[in-house]
Coordinates of C-alpha atoms in Angstrom, one line a residue:
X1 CA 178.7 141.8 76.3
X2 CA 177.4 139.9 79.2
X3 CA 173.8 140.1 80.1
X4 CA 173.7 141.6 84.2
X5 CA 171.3 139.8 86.0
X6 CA 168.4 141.6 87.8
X7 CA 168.9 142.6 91.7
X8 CA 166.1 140.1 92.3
X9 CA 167.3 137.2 90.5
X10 CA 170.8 137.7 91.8
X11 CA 169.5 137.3 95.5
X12 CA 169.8 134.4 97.4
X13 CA 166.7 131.8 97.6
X14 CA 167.3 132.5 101.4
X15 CA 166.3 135.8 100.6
X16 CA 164.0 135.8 98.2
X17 CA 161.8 134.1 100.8
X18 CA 162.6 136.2 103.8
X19 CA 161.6 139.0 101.4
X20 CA 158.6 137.0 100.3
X21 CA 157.7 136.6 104.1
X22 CA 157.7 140.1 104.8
X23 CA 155.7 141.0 102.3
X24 CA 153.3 138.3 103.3
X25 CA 153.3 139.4 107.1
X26 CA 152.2 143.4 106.1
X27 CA 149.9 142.3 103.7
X28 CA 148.5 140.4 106.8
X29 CA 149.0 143.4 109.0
X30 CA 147.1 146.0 106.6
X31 CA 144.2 143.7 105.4
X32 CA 140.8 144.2 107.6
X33 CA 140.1 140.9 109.6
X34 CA 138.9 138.2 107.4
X35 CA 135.4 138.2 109.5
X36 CA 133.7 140.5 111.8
X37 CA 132.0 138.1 113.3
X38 CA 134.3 136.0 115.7
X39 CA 131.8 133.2 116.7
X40 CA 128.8 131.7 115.4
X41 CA 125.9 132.8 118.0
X42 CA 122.8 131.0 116.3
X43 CA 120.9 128.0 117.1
X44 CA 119.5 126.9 120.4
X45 CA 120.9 127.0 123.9
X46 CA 120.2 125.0 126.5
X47 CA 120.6 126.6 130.2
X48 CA 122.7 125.7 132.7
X49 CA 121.5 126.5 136.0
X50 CA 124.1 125.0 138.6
X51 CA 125.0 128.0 139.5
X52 CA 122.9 129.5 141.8
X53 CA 120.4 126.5 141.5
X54 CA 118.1 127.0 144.4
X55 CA 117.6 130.8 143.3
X56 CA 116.8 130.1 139.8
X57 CA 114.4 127.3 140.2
X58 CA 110.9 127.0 141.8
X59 CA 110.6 128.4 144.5
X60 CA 113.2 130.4 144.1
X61 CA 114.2 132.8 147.2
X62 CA 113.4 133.5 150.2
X63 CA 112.0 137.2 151.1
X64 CA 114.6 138.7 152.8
X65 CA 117.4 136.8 151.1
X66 CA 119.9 139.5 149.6
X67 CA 122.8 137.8 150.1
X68 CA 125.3 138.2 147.3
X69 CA 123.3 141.8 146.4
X70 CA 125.5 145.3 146.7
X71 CA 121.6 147.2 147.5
X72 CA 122.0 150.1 148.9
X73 CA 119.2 150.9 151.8
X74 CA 116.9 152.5 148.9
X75 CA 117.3 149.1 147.0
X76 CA 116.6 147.1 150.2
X77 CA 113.8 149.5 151.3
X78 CA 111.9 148.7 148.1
X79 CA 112.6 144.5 148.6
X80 CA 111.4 144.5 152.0
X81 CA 107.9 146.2 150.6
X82 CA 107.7 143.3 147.9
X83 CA 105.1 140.9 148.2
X84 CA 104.9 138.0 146.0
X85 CA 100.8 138.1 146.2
X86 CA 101.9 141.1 143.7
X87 CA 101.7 138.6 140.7
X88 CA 97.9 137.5 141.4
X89 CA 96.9 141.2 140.5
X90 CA 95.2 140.8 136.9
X91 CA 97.5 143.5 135.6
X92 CA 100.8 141.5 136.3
X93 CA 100.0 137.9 135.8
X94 CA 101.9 137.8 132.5
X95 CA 104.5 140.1 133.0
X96 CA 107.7 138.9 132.0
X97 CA 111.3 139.2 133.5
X98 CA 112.9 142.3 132.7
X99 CA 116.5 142.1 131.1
X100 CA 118.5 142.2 134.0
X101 CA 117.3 138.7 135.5
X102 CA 115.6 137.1 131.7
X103 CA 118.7 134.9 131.3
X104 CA 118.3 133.9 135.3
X105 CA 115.4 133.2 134.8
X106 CA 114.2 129.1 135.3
X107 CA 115.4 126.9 132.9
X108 CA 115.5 129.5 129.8
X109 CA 116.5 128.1 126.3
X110 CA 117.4 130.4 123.9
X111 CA 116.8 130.5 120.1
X112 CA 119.3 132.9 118.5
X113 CA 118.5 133.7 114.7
X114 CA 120.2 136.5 112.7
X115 CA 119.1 139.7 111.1
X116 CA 120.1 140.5 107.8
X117 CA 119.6 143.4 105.4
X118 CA 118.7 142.8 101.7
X119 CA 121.9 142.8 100.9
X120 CA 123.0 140.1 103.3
X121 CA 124.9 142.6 105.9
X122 CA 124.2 141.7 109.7
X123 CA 122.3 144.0 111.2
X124 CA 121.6 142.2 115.0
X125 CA 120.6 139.2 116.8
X126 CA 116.8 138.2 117.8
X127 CA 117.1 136.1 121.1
X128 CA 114.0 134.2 121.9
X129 CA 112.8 132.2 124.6
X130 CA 112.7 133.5 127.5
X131 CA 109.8 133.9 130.0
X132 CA 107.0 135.8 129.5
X133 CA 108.6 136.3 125.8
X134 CA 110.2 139.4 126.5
X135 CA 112.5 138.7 123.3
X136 CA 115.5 140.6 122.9
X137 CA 117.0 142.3 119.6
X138 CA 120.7 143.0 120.0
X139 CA 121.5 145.9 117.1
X140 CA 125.4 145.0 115.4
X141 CA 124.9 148.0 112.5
X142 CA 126.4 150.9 114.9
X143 CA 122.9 152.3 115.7
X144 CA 122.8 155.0 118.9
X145 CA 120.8 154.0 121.7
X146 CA 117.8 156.0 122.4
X147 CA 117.3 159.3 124.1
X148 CA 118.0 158.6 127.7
X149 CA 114.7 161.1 128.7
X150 CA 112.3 160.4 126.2
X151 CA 113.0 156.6 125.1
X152 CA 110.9 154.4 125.6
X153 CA 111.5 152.1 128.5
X154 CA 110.9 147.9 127.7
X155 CA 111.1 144.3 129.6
X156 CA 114.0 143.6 126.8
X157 CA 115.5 147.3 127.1
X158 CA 117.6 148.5 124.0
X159 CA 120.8 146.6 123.4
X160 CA 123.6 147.2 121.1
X161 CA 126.6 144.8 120.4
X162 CA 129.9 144.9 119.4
X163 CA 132.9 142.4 119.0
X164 CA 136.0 142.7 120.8
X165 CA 138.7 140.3 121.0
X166 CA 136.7 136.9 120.3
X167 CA 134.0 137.7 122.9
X168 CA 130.6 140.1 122.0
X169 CA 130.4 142.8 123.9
X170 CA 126.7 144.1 124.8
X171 CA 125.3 147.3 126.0
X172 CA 121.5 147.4 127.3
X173 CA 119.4 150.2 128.4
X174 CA 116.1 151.7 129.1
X175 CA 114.6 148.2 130.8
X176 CA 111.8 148.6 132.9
X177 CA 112.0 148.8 136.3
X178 CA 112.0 145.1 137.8
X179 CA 113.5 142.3 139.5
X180 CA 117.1 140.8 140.0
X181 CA 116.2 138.4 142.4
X182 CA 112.6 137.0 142.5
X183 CA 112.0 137.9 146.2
X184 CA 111.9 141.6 145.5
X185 CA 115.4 142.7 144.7
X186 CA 115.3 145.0 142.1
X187 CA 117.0 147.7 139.7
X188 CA 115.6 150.9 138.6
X189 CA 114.7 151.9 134.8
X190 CA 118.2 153.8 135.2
X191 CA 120.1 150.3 135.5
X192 CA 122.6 149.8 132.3
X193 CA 123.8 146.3 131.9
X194 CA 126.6 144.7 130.2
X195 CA 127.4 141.5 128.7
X196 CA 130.0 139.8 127.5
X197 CA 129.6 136.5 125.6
X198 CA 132.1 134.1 125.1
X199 CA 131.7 130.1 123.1
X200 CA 134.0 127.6 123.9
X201 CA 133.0 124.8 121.3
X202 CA 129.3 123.8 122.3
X203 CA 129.1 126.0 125.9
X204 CA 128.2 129.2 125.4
X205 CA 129.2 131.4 128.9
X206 CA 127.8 134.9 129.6
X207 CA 129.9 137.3 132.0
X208 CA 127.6 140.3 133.4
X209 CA 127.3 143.1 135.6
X210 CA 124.6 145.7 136.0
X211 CA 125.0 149.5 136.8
X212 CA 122.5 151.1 139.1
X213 CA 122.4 154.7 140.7
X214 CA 119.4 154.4 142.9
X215 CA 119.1 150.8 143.8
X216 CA 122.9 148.8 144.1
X217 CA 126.2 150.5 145.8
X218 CA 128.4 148.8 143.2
X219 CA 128.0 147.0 140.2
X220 CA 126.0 143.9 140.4
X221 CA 128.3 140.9 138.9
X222 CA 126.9 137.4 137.6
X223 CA 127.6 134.5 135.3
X224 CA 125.5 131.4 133.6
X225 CA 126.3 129.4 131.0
X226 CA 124.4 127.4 128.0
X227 CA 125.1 124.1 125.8
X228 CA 124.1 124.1 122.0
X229 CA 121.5 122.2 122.1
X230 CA 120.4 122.3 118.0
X231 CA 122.4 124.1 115.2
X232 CA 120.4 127.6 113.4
X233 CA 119.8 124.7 110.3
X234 CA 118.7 122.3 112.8
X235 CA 116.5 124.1 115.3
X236 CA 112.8 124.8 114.5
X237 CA 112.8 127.8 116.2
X238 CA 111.0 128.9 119.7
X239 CA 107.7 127.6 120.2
X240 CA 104.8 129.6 119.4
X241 CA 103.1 132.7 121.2
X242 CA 100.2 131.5 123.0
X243 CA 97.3 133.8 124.0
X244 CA 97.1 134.3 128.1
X245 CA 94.0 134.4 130.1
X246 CA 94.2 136.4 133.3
X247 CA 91.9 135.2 135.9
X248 CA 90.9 136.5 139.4
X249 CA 93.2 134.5 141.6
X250 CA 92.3 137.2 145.0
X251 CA 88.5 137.7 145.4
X252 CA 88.4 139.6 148.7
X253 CA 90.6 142.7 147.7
X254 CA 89.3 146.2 146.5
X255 CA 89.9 147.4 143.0
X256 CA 93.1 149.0 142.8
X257 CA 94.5 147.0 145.0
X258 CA 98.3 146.9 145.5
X259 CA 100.3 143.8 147.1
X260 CA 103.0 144.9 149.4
X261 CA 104.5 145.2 153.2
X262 CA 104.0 148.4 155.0
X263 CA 107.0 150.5 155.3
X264 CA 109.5 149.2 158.0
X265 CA 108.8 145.4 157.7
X266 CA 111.7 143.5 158.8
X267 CA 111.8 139.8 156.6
X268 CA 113.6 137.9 159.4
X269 CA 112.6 134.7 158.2
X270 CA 115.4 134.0 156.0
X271 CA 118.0 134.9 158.9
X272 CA 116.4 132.3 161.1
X273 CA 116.1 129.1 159.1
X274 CA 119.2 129.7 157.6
X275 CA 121.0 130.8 161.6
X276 CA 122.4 134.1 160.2
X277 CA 122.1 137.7 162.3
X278 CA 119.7 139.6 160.6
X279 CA 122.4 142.1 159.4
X280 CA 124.4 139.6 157.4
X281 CA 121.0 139.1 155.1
X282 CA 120.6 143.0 153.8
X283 CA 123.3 142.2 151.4
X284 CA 125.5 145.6 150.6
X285 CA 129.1 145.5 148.7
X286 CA 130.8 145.0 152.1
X287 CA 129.3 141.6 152.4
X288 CA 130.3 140.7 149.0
X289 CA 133.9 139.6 150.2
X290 CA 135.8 137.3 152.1
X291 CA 136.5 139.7 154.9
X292 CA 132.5 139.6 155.8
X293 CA 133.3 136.3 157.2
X294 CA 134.3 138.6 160.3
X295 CA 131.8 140.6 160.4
X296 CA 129.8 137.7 160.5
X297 CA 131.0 136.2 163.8
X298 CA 131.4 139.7 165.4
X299 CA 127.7 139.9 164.9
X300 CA 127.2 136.4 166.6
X301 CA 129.3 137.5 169.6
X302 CA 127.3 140.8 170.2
X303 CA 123.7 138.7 170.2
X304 CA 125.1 136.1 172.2
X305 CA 126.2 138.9 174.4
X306 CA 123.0 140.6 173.8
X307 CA 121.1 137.4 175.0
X308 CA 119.3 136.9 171.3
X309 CA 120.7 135.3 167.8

């Protein structure tokens, strides 16, 4: 009696390995990704600031400058009352940038460390370095964000993060009322940014937009970038907190005093060094595009016409 060979043994080598390769490919398909983490987003960052390089340095802009900014009237209402003598008061000399402009800020370099559970599970990101120290804590365990009404409201704000197709995708909230531009410009503690961080080999590049109801038409969108400076295992970590001495900078004002421009104050400054109208500096969504190049010369006819600028 001859022994029958199995069905697999009696398949051709051709297909035993196109069998083999299937089986291979769903086993592929089915398993969980290999790492949650796509990119390694520890060590220390150097900035870049090219972009936007007379902004982000000293002195930074001018008052009345809003170029580039969707505020709506509320949001340029409240920039035209900002005065920068605000930051002699005692009560603000330290205070640091709020989330929406901390990575603008000048020349910030970032230490990004992990946190861990016992177990070894990530749990977030601790992002040091930038002014003032407002250091941020970006949650990776699923947590929810805070109550919208009663949570408490911080430079740093609450941010979560997730990963999504190579790139980590962040969610901030409840940040403090403050400045997107340091000539006033500013977004509400209703303002919800998000960031999406992306590493090409040593450059880090960060892709951003903030949402704001009472202050900006549209969200506001920006980009900077950062080169590894120092590995997590070779960095010694952000310098250390240092205690800060407030001093009185303004002798001649009364106690409670509050830095600002009365209501109505027009900043034309801006508009005249740099030869603009006046109307194509109060920034707005319209004036974020191309077509504004229109506008703008429109605007030049009707003061030439109207015998001014």
């Amino acid at each position: 009696m001859k022994h029958r060979p199995s069905p697999a043994a009696s398949g051709t080598p051709l297909r035993r390995a196109r069998t083999l390769a299937l089986l291979l490919a769903s086993l592929l398909l089915a398993a969980p990704p290999a790492s949650a983490q796509d990119f390694d987003l520890t060590g220390e960052w150097a900035s870049r600031t090219h972009e936007d390089l007379l902004h982000r340095t000293m002195p930074g802009p001018d008052l009345g400058d809003y170029t580039g900014l969707p505020l709506n009237d509320a949001g340029r209402q409240k920039a035209d009352s900002w005065d920068p003598m605000l930051h002699s008061q005692i009560e603000r000399q330290a205070q640091p940038h709020p989330a929406v402009y901390s990575s603008r800020g000048p020349s910030p370099t970032l230490f990004v460390s992990e946190i861990r559970s016992e177990a070894g599970a990530l749990q977030g990101y601790r992002i040091a370095g930038y002014y003032g120290r407002a250091d941020r804590t970006i949650w990776m365990d699923g947590r929810p964000h805070p109550s919208e009404r009663y949570g408490e409201h911080t430079w740093a704000g609450f941010s979560t993060g997730r990963w999504e197709n190579g790139r980590l995708v962040v969610t901030t909230t409840h940040i403090k009322m403050g400045v997107v531009q340091r000539n006033g410009s500013a977004t509400s503690p209703y303002a919800r940014m998000t960031e999406i961080y992306s590493r090409h080999d040593s450059l880090l590049t960060l892709f951003s937009w903030v949402d704001d109801p009472i202050y900006l038409e549209e969200p506001m969108v920006r980009t900077q970038s950062w080169m590894l400076r120092r590995t997590a295992a070779e960095s010694e970590g952000p310098p250390p907190l240092q205690a800060f001495e407030p001093v009185e900078e303004v002798s001649d004002r009364p106690e409670g005093w509050v830095a600002h421009y009365p209501l109505g104050t027009e900043p034309r400054r801006f508009a005249d060094l740099a030869g603009l109208p006046f109307e194509a500096t109060r920034g707005g969504k319209a004036s974020l595009y191309p077509e504004y190049a229109k506008v703008i010369e429109q605007l030049r006819r009707d003061a030439r016409r109207a015998g001014r600028r």
